[in-house]
Amino acid sequence: MNFQPRVFTFYSYKGGVGRSMAVLNTAYYLHARGRHVLVVDLDLEAPGASGFLNRTGELLPTKSQGDVVDVLAAVVQSVRDAPAGTPPELPPLLLESFLHSVDVEHYAEPKHPRAARARLDVLAADESRNYAARLSALNLPSLSAQQIFDSSDLLRAVLRNHRFSFNHPWQEEGTEPEPTGYDYILVDSRTGFTEVGGLCVGPLSDRLVVLSGLNDQNITGTLNFLNFVGLKPQQRSGEDDVWDEADPLGSPEPGPATLGPKPTLLVASPVPGGEMTYKKDRMEVLKKQIGLAPLRLSYHPQMALMETIFIRDYPDEYLAMEYSTLADRVMAMVGDSNEQLRASVHRLIRPKGNKSNGDPEWDGNDLLKRMTRIAVSTGQLETVFPIRFLPQSGLPDSLQKQIRMLDINLAPTDEYAAESWLAWADALDTEEARRRGDVAVFQEMEGKYHRSILLKPDFQEALGNWGAALSAWATTKVGSEADELFRRAEEKHKQALAITSNKYIALNNWGTALLAWSQIKEGTENKKLLDHAEEKFQEALAIKADDPIIIYNLACLSGLKGEVETTLFWLESWRKLNSKAAKSKLDNDKDFDRVRNDPRFQAFRDSLID
């Protein structure tokens, strides 16, 4: 899909088919899945969406006195003022000042509870402010066909060009918000054959959702409308032309069945309960006349008494489920369903470009947006892209960083986020970075460990890994700089020991740090550190007597001391616990250099597997 705002016009030949509530339920459903949504009420003679939202107190007040009629008046005036043959100019208005935002207290429950809430705005009609006179002053019947077309096109530009500030979940804390547009613009159109109806259906809309009752008057009127606007009464196929860059027709993940050429969804509404045979017959008539099997929105007694946002207030009711199906189809019409997005992510993470030089090209922003949409729709990211595979993914470092931020900001729990910070810190601790003495990487690594501990203060693994990383960096330093890092490493292991139930792990890590520290010291300092390390290993062994890692570390310590018999004692114990004990393990370990040439050590080494 393409991530430009997509305009969907909801149209019905006659009223009474639940069009306005279909618009609103679709809007709240999309918003609950992290999409930025704007509802535009262009049913000017009977603004149902505006009336419902105002009656129920869903909207926050706006600082401006303007409404949808004022915006439309500015657009129409610009069209009238344009010289013949000259495209009209965008009217000088700030759309933000005409919008009402839905009160957060009235949002539907988000699919992802920790994601930042998207925008849910309405360009409503203000019936309290001399509405009839302002509507009459538009004098829409006086517009020529070309002027209606130009007004539709210009209104589309006004709506699609609007931007607001929003922090995306792949941005780091403190980053400036980015200019962002709506994902969906849902237009509630006037019924019948009118100037406003033509404006809504013309260039303004990318897609149509046409609602029809099941009686002959509705079906005939709907068919006449489709013919009037150039829609074919037959289902689109792979032989038809792709409508725009967001059209999934012909893609590996095709969208739902629609009419064309402008992709159009057909909805039967309201479908009554009761007599099954006659209802089925009428559905078949609609399908045969229009050329497409319709979705259905069933009659619900609640709607006769009080209109409501079913997907928010009654999510388990059958009508809420039907609204959900409608909204899912709307998303699939622009390649925005979870299935379509997952498949496209899998394609995007495969390197592209010139295969001769293997130089991949990545559209990182596109990938991030797709991953975000899946995560906020499903509540999880790990199933989209296993973060543990990032270092081997071949993705650019900057993009890997953004994906990690996405993983953290959309983490389902603080514990998950802490683990993600830890994984990021561990990934930064590389031999190459230590060899270069890269201060920036070191500071960034420590910052990630710190964030992990802030979220999960009793995170023993994070403290242990932090201590191990400090020890590894210390081995690349000399003098007081190395000592300071080793002291800090020891402190991390002490902290881990104080909070963990698996104390043998913390003790072993502490001993390992002391062992590494000893190797930059000589004389009494060396001996003191080796003795201290042995003390920690023995304490660990007293808790976990069959741990091969602790036993191997004791062998290393004995090797550093040059004690052949003790070294072999521990190595023999290690072999009994490790069926994969191999020559290469000893050959690559410098801790055994002082005993390596001893015949007894050589004999033991030769007895190991290759």
mmCIF file of C-alpha atoms in Angstrom, residues 130-443:
data_model
loop_
_atom_site.group_PDB
_atom_site.id
_atom_site.type_symbol
_atom_site.label_atom_id
_atom_site.label_comp_id
_atom_site.label_asym_id
_atom_site.label_seq_id
_atom_site.Cartn_x
_atom_site.Cartn_y
_atom_site.Cartn_z
ATOM 1 C CA ASN A 130 -27.459 30.149 11.284
ATOM 2 C CA TYR A 131 -26.976 26.839 9.514
ATOM 3 C CA ALA A 132 -29.789 27.033 6.961
ATOM 4 C CA ALA A 133 -28.737 30.484 5.749
ATOM 5 C CA ARG A 134 -25.095 29.506 5.419
ATOM 6 C CA LEU A 135 -26.028 26.333 3.561
ATOM 7 C CA SER A 136 -28.303 28.244 1.208
ATOM 8 C CA ALA A 137 -25.561 30.807 0.544
ATOM 9 C CA LEU A 138 -23.404 28.070 -0.961
ATOM 10 C CA ASN A 139 -25.830 27.978 -3.895
ATOM 11 C CA LEU A 140 -24.433 24.655 -5.037
ATOM 12 C CA PRO A 141 -27.067 24.141 -7.775
ATOM 13 C CA SER A 142 -25.561 27.086 -9.630
ATOM 14 C CA LEU A 143 -22.247 25.277 -10.091
ATOM 15 C CA SER A 144 -21.463 23.829 -13.484
ATOM 16 C CA ALA A 145 -20.429 20.199 -13.834
ATOM 17 C CA GLN A 146 -16.805 21.305 -14.203
ATOM 18 C CA GLN A 147 -17.045 23.496 -11.110
ATOM 19 C CA ILE A 148 -18.445 20.584 -9.089
ATOM 20 C CA PHE A 149 -15.552 18.460 -10.338
ATOM 21 C CA ASP A 150 -13.033 21.187 -9.429
ATOM 22 C CA SER A 151 -14.628 21.692 -6.003
ATOM 23 C CA SER A 152 -14.395 17.970 -5.319
ATOM 24 C CA ASP A 153 -10.754 17.906 -6.367
ATOM 25 C CA LEU A 154 -9.887 21.019 -4.334
ATOM 26 C CA LEU A 155 -11.627 19.741 -1.196
ATOM 27 C CA ARG A 156 -9.654 16.527 -1.572
ATOM 28 C CA ALA A 157 -6.417 18.531 -1.588
ATOM 29 C CA VAL A 158 -7.455 20.511 1.508
ATOM 30 C CA LEU A 159 -8.197 17.315 3.457
ATOM 31 C CA ARG A 160 -5.237 15.261 2.251
ATOM 32 C CA ASN A 161 -2.699 18.054 2.707
ATOM 33 C CA HIS A 162 -3.543 18.616 6.360
ATOM 34 C CA ARG A 163 -0.723 17.742 8.755
ATOM 35 C CA PHE A 164 -0.411 17.538 12.536
ATOM 36 C CA SER A 165 2.490 16.721 14.845
ATOM 37 C CA PHE A 166 2.842 13.141 16.027
ATOM 38 C CA ASN A 167 5.614 11.100 17.641
ATOM 39 C CA HIS A 168 5.923 7.747 15.921
ATOM 40 C CA PRO A 169 6.845 4.711 18.030
ATOM 41 C CA TRP A 170 10.152 4.245 16.209
ATOM 42 C CA GLN A 171 11.350 7.670 17.392
ATOM 43 C CA GLU A 172 13.574 7.999 20.449
ATOM 44 C CA GLU A 173 12.389 9.876 23.519
ATOM 45 C CA GLY A 174 12.942 13.607 23.136
ATOM 46 C CA THR A 175 12.810 13.510 19.340
ATOM 47 C CA GLU A 176 10.748 16.216 17.672
ATOM 48 C CA PRO A 177 7.328 14.995 16.460
ATOM 49 C CA GLU A 178 6.933 14.545 12.727
ATOM 50 C CA PRO A 179 4.324 16.155 10.446
ATOM 51 C CA THR A 180 1.709 13.445 9.922
ATOM 52 C CA GLY A 181 -1.430 13.112 7.829
ATOM 53 C CA TYR A 182 -4.583 11.085 8.298
ATOM 54 C CA ASP A 183 -4.585 7.445 7.299
ATOM 55 C CA TYR A 184 -8.293 7.433 6.517
ATOM 56 C CA ILE A 185 -10.700 10.225 5.623
ATOM 57 C CA LEU A 186 -14.279 8.922 5.816
ATOM 58 C CA VAL A 187 -16.900 11.054 4.091
ATOM 59 C CA ASP A 188 -20.575 10.757 5.000
ATOM 60 C CA SER A 189 -22.261 11.747 1.730
ATOM 61 C CA ARG A 190 -25.696 13.125 0.998
ATOM 62 C CA THR A 191 -28.258 10.739 -0.487
ATOM 63 C CA GLY A 192 -29.696 10.752 -3.996
ATOM 64 C CA PHE A 193 -28.494 12.541 -7.130
ATOM 65 C CA THR A 194 -27.355 15.957 -5.845
ATOM 66 C CA GLU A 195 -24.538 18.413 -6.291
ATOM 67 C CA VAL A 196 -23.122 17.427 -2.896
ATOM 68 C CA GLY A 197 -23.432 13.757 -3.792
ATOM 69 C CA GLY A 198 -21.520 14.379 -6.998
ATOM 70 C CA LEU A 199 -18.894 16.326 -5.094
ATOM 71 C CA CYS A 200 -18.443 13.471 -2.594
ATOM 72 C CA VAL A 201 -18.210 10.751 -5.220
ATOM 73 C CA GLY A 202 -16.056 12.600 -7.752
ATOM 74 C CA PRO A 203 -12.306 13.240 -7.459
ATOM 75 C CA LEU A 204 -12.696 13.685 -3.693
ATOM 76 C CA SER A 205 -12.890 9.952 -3.016
ATOM 77 C CA ASP A 206 -10.401 7.148 -3.614
ATOM 78 C CA ARG A 207 -12.894 4.421 -2.731
ATOM 79 C CA LEU A 208 -16.658 4.096 -2.344
ATOM 80 C CA VAL A 209 -18.761 2.211 0.173
ATOM 81 C CA VAL A 210 -22.305 2.027 -1.195
ATOM 82 C CA LEU A 211 -25.113 1.050 1.182
ATOM 83 C CA SER A 212 -28.456 -0.167 -0.109
ATOM 84 C CA GLY A 213 -31.663 -1.451 1.392
ATOM 85 C CA LEU A 214 -33.196 -4.645 0.027
ATOM 86 C CA ASN A 215 -36.402 -3.222 -1.449
ATOM 87 C CA ASP A 216 -36.801 -2.525 -5.158
ATOM 88 C CA GLN A 217 -36.645 1.251 -4.769
ATOM 89 C CA ASN A 218 -33.267 1.073 -3.037
ATOM 90 C CA ILE A 219 -31.811 -1.490 -5.422
ATOM 91 C CA THR A 220 -33.000 0.292 -8.574
ATOM 92 C CA GLY A 221 -31.846 3.674 -7.294
ATOM 93 C CA THR A 222 -28.459 2.263 -6.326
ATOM 94 C CA LEU A 223 -28.026 0.667 -9.754
ATOM 95 C CA ASN A 224 -28.950 3.948 -11.466
ATOM 96 C CA PHE A 225 -26.407 5.769 -9.305
ATOM 97 C CA LEU A 226 -23.661 3.288 -10.179
ATOM 98 C CA ASN A 227 -24.404 3.677 -13.871
ATOM 99 C CA PHE A 228 -24.483 7.459 -13.509
ATOM 100 C CA VAL A 229 -20.999 7.628 -11.966
ATOM 101 C CA GLY A 230 -19.520 5.071 -14.369
ATOM 102 C CA LEU A 231 -19.277 2.011 -12.120
ATOM 103 C CA LYS A 232 -19.743 -1.370 -13.771
ATOM 104 C CA PRO A 233 -22.330 -3.745 -12.258
ATOM 105 C CA GLN A 234 -19.826 -6.588 -12.089
ATOM 106 C CA GLN A 235 -17.027 -7.717 -9.803
ATOM 107 C CA ARG A 236 -13.530 -6.497 -10.627
ATOM 108 C CA SER A 237 -11.048 -9.116 -11.771
ATOM 109 C CA GLY A 238 -7.340 -9.408 -12.368
ATOM 110 C CA GLU A 239 -7.998 -8.326 -15.956
ATOM 111 C CA ASP A 240 -9.061 -4.847 -14.827
ATOM 112 C CA ASP A 241 -6.667 -1.926 -14.550
ATOM 113 C CA VAL A 242 -5.174 -1.117 -11.155
ATOM 114 C CA TRP A 243 -6.962 1.989 -9.878
ATOM 115 C CA ASP A 244 -4.085 3.615 -7.947
ATOM 116 C CA GLU A 245 -0.859 2.772 -6.111
ATOM 117 C CA ALA A 246 -2.794 1.525 -3.060
ATOM 118 C CA ASP A 247 -5.002 -0.828 -5.060
ATOM 119 C CA PRO A 248 -4.191 -4.447 -4.101
ATOM 120 C CA LEU A 249 -5.772 -5.763 -7.318
ATOM 121 C CA GLY A 250 -3.280 -8.113 -8.943
ATOM 122 C CA SER A 251 -0.903 -8.027 -5.969
ATOM 123 C CA PRO A 252 0.209 -11.162 -4.076
ATOM 124 C CA GLU A 253 -2.313 -10.199 -1.367
ATOM 125 C CA PRO A 254 -5.481 -9.161 -3.259
ATOM 126 C CA GLY A 255 -8.172 -7.184 -1.508
ATOM 127 C CA PRO A 256 -11.883 -7.954 -1.111
ATOM 128 C CA ALA A 257 -14.318 -8.297 -3.986
ATOM 129 C CA THR A 258 -15.335 -4.859 -5.272
ATOM 130 C CA LEU A 259 -16.967 -3.075 -8.160
ATOM 131 C CA GLY A 260 -14.905 -0.843 -10.428
ATOM 132 C CA PRO A 261 -13.181 0.924 -11.979
ATOM 133 C CA LYS A 262 -13.112 3.033 -8.779
ATOM 134 C CA PRO A 263 -12.954 0.300 -6.102
ATOM 135 C CA THR A 264 -16.414 0.118 -4.566
ATOM 136 C CA LEU A 265 -17.727 -2.017 -1.718
ATOM 137 C CA LEU A 266 -21.416 -2.951 -1.606
ATOM 138 C CA VAL A 267 -23.253 -3.214 1.720
ATOM 139 C CA ALA A 268 -26.814 -4.397 2.273
ATOM 140 C CA SER A 269 -28.366 -2.498 5.186
ATOM 141 C CA PRO A 270 -30.404 -2.958 7.231
ATOM 142 C CA VAL A 271 -30.892 -6.673 6.700
ATOM 143 C CA PRO A 272 -33.956 -7.735 8.728
ATOM 144 C CA GLY A 273 -34.231 -10.783 10.895
ATOM 145 C CA GLY A 274 -37.120 -13.182 10.705
ATOM 146 C CA GLU A 275 -38.236 -14.708 7.394
ATOM 147 C CA MET A 276 -35.091 -16.378 6.066
ATOM 148 C CA THR A 277 -36.262 -17.436 2.585
ATOM 149 C CA TYR A 278 -37.518 -14.027 1.476
ATOM 150 C CA LYS A 279 -34.492 -12.289 2.960
ATOM 151 C CA LYS A 280 -32.187 -14.632 1.075
ATOM 152 C CA ASP A 281 -34.129 -13.980 -2.136
ATOM 153 C CA ARG A 282 -33.756 -10.215 -1.744
ATOM 154 C CA MET A 283 -30.011 -10.556 -1.106
ATOM 155 C CA GLU A 284 -29.771 -12.543 -4.343
ATOM 156 C CA VAL A 285 -31.686 -9.836 -6.216
ATOM 157 C CA LEU A 286 -29.260 -7.197 -4.941
ATOM 158 C CA LYS A 287 -26.302 -9.357 -5.899
ATOM 159 C CA LYS A 288 -27.688 -10.056 -9.377
ATOM 160 C CA GLN A 289 -28.662 -6.448 -10.098
ATOM 161 C CA ILE A 290 -25.458 -4.832 -8.819
ATOM 162 C CA GLY A 291 -23.109 -7.646 -9.826
ATOM 163 C CA LEU A 292 -21.440 -8.177 -6.449
ATOM 164 C CA ALA A 293 -22.205 -10.165 -3.316
ATOM 165 C CA PRO A 294 -22.833 -7.542 -0.618
ATOM 166 C CA LEU A 295 -21.653 -7.359 2.938
ATOM 167 C CA ARG A 296 -24.481 -7.091 5.411
ATOM 168 C CA LEU A 297 -25.378 -4.872 8.329
ATOM 169 C CA SER A 298 -28.269 -6.451 10.175
ATOM 170 C CA TYR A 299 -31.174 -4.673 11.783
ATOM 171 C CA HIS A 300 -30.709 -4.317 15.542
ATOM 172 C CA PRO A 301 -33.538 -3.227 17.876
ATOM 173 C CA GLN A 302 -31.128 -0.955 19.751
ATOM 174 C CA MET A 303 -30.754 1.251 16.661
ATOM 175 C CA ALA A 304 -34.499 1.940 16.629
ATOM 176 C CA LEU A 305 -34.281 3.286 20.171
ATOM 177 C CA MET A 306 -30.857 4.898 20.382
ATOM 178 C CA GLU A 307 -27.959 5.118 17.944
ATOM 179 C CA THR A 308 -24.618 4.041 19.346
ATOM 180 C CA ILE A 309 -21.043 3.103 18.543
ATOM 181 C CA PHE A 310 -21.560 -0.653 18.640
ATOM 182 C CA ILE A 311 -17.909 -1.610 18.231
ATOM 183 C CA ARG A 312 -17.152 0.375 21.414
ATOM 184 C CA ASP A 313 -20.286 -0.005 23.550
ATOM 185 C CA TYR A 314 -21.526 -3.472 22.557
ATOM 186 C CA PRO A 315 -18.519 -5.247 21.027
ATOM 187 C CA ASP A 316 -20.016 -8.718 21.493
ATOM 188 C CA GLU A 317 -23.255 -7.952 19.642
ATOM 189 C CA TYR A 318 -23.702 -9.365 16.144
ATOM 190 C CA LEU A 319 -23.965 -5.868 14.631
ATOM 191 C CA ALA A 320 -20.606 -4.882 16.149
ATOM 192 C CA MET A 321 -19.063 -7.917 14.492
ATOM 193 C CA GLU A 322 -20.593 -6.926 11.151
ATOM 194 C CA TYR A 323 -19.252 -3.385 11.512
ATOM 195 C CA SER A 324 -15.848 -4.921 12.242
ATOM 196 C CA THR A 325 -16.062 -6.987 9.059
ATOM 197 C CA LEU A 326 -16.927 -3.847 7.096
ATOM 198 C CA ALA A 327 -13.963 -1.953 8.566
ATOM 199 C CA ASP A 328 -11.637 -4.875 7.855
ATOM 200 C CA ARG A 329 -12.775 -4.843 4.223
ATOM 201 C CA VAL A 330 -12.160 -1.100 4.054
ATOM 202 C CA MET A 331 -8.594 -1.652 5.239
ATOM 203 C CA ALA A 332 -8.060 -4.486 2.772
ATOM 204 C CA MET A 333 -9.165 -2.223 -0.096
ATOM 205 C CA VAL A 334 -5.928 -0.258 0.352
ATOM 206 C CA GLY A 335 -3.629 -3.142 1.338
ATOM 207 C CA ASP A 336 -3.881 -2.334 5.048
ATOM 208 C CA SER A 337 -5.097 -5.643 6.483
ATOM 209 C CA ASN A 338 -2.803 -7.545 8.834
ATOM 210 C CA GLU A 339 -2.369 -10.352 6.316
ATOM 211 C CA GLN A 340 -1.438 -7.946 3.521
ATOM 212 C CA LEU A 341 0.952 -6.014 5.747
ATOM 213 C CA ARG A 342 2.684 -9.134 7.082
ATOM 214 C CA ALA A 343 3.307 -10.437 3.587
ATOM 215 C CA SER A 344 4.660 -7.084 2.449
ATOM 216 C CA VAL A 345 6.995 -6.850 5.466
ATOM 217 C CA HIS A 346 8.434 -10.254 4.631
ATOM 218 C CA ARG A 347 9.077 -9.062 1.090
ATOM 219 C CA LEU A 348 10.612 -5.782 2.232
ATOM 220 C CA ILE A 349 13.178 -7.368 4.545
ATOM 221 C CA ARG A 350 14.658 -9.305 1.659
ATOM 222 C CA PRO A 351 17.584 -7.287 0.260
ATOM 223 C CA LYS A 352 16.868 -5.655 -3.055
ATOM 224 C CA GLY A 353 18.956 -3.848 -5.604
ATOM 225 C CA ASN A 354 21.822 -4.797 -7.850
ATOM 226 C CA LYS A 355 22.458 -8.481 -7.305
ATOM 227 C CA SER A 356 25.839 -8.200 -8.960
ATOM 228 C CA ASN A 357 27.291 -6.238 -6.076
ATOM 229 C CA GLY A 358 24.867 -7.352 -3.387
ATOM 230 C CA ASP A 359 24.216 -3.763 -2.352
ATOM 231 C CA PRO A 360 20.741 -3.736 -0.754
ATOM 232 C CA GLU A 361 18.363 -0.800 -0.946
ATOM 233 C CA TRP A 362 15.875 -0.292 1.852
ATOM 234 C CA ASP A 363 12.783 1.861 2.133
ATOM 235 C CA GLY A 364 13.113 2.057 5.884
ATOM 236 C CA ASN A 365 10.227 4.436 6.484
ATOM 237 C CA ASP A 366 7.875 2.164 4.563
ATOM 238 C CA LEU A 367 9.006 -0.883 6.520
ATOM 239 C CA LEU A 368 8.601 0.925 9.860
ATOM 240 C CA LYS A 369 5.086 2.060 9.023
ATOM 241 C CA ARG A 370 4.003 -1.429 8.030
ATOM 242 C CA MET A 371 5.497 -2.988 11.159
ATOM 243 C CA THR A 372 3.854 -0.323 13.305
ATOM 244 C CA ARG A 373 0.449 -0.894 11.748
ATOM 245 C CA ILE A 374 0.624 -4.615 12.405
ATOM 246 C CA ALA A 375 1.779 -4.102 15.986
ATOM 247 C CA VAL A 376 -0.927 -1.589 16.907
ATOM 248 C CA SER A 377 -3.572 -3.792 15.252
ATOM 249 C CA THR A 378 -2.506 -7.011 16.968
ATOM 250 C CA GLY A 379 -0.865 -5.819 20.177
ATOM 251 C CA GLN A 380 2.488 -7.430 19.368
ATOM 252 C CA LEU A 381 5.537 -6.902 17.173
ATOM 253 C CA GLU A 382 7.715 -9.964 17.801
ATOM 254 C CA THR A 383 5.613 -12.152 15.518
ATOM 255 C CA VAL A 384 6.113 -9.645 12.703
ATOM 256 C CA PHE A 385 9.886 -9.494 12.929
ATOM 257 C CA PRO A 386 11.860 -11.512 15.521
ATOM 258 C CA ILE A 387 14.036 -8.801 17.055
ATOM 259 C CA ARG A 388 16.692 -11.320 18.088
ATOM 260 C CA PHE A 389 17.532 -11.747 14.404
ATOM 261 C CA LEU A 390 18.195 -8.052 13.816
ATOM 262 C CA PRO A 391 22.019 -8.271 13.938
ATOM 263 C CA GLN A 392 21.937 -10.895 11.172
ATOM 264 C CA SER A 393 19.229 -9.173 9.112
ATOM 265 C CA GLY A 394 21.501 -7.092 6.908
ATOM 266 C CA LEU A 395 19.343 -4.038 7.581
ATOM 267 C CA PRO A 396 21.180 -0.702 7.884
ATOM 268 C CA ASP A 397 22.242 0.191 11.435
ATOM 269 C CA SER A 398 19.999 3.262 11.510
ATOM 270 C CA LEU A 399 16.976 1.158 10.558
ATOM 271 C CA GLN A 400 17.847 -1.531 13.106
ATOM 272 C CA LYS A 401 17.926 1.193 15.749
ATOM 273 C CA GLN A 402 14.461 2.415 14.772
ATOM 274 C CA ILE A 403 13.063 -1.120 14.803
ATOM 275 C CA ARG A 404 14.453 -1.625 18.306
ATOM 276 C CA MET A 405 12.782 1.604 19.446
ATOM 277 C CA LEU A 406 9.553 0.389 17.865
ATOM 278 C CA ASP A 407 9.885 -2.889 19.753
ATOM 279 C CA ILE A 408 10.416 -1.046 23.044
ATOM 280 C CA ASN A 409 7.773 1.640 22.656
ATOM 281 C CA LEU A 410 5.183 -0.957 21.666
ATOM 282 C CA ALA A 411 6.260 -3.498 24.270
ATOM 283 C CA PRO A 412 3.226 -5.186 25.860
ATOM 284 C CA THR A 413 4.745 -4.923 29.368
ATOM 285 C CA ASP A 414 7.549 -3.131 31.216
ATOM 286 C CA GLU A 415 9.261 -6.484 31.657
ATOM 287 C CA TYR A 416 9.252 -7.072 27.900
ATOM 288 C CA ALA A 417 10.621 -3.561 27.342
ATOM 289 C CA ALA A 418 13.376 -4.177 29.910
ATOM 290 C CA GLU A 419 14.391 -7.336 28.070
ATOM 291 C CA SER A 420 14.443 -5.394 24.804
ATOM 292 C CA TRP A 421 16.708 -2.701 26.290
ATOM 293 C CA LEU A 422 18.994 -5.496 27.533
ATOM 294 C CA ALA A 423 19.111 -7.174 24.121
ATOM 295 C CA TRP A 424 19.999 -3.839 22.546
ATOM 296 C CA ALA A 425 22.772 -3.189 25.068
ATOM 297 C CA ASP A 426 24.201 -6.672 24.541
ATOM 298 C CA ALA A 427 24.146 -6.143 20.765
ATOM 299 C CA LEU A 428 26.220 -2.967 21.166
ATOM 300 C CA ASP A 429 28.892 -4.771 23.203
ATOM 301 C CA THR A 430 30.977 -6.092 20.323
ATOM 302 C CA GLU A 431 34.629 -7.026 20.123
ATOM 303 C CA GLU A 432 35.061 -4.577 17.257
ATOM 304 C CA ALA A 433 33.682 -1.655 19.294
ATOM 305 C CA ARG A 434 35.938 -2.569 22.228
ATOM 306 C CA ARG A 435 38.957 -2.848 19.944
ATOM 307 C CA ARG A 436 38.280 0.622 18.535
ATOM 308 C CA GLY A 437 37.713 2.019 21.988
ATOM 309 C CA ASP A 438 34.507 3.576 20.680
ATOM 310 C CA VAL A 439 33.427 5.889 23.495
ATOM 311 C CA ALA A 440 30.084 6.728 21.874
ATOM 312 C CA VAL A 441 29.145 3.054 21.581
ATOM 313 C CA PHE A 442 30.262 2.407 25.161
ATOM 314 C CA GLN A 443 28.130 5.256 26.484
#
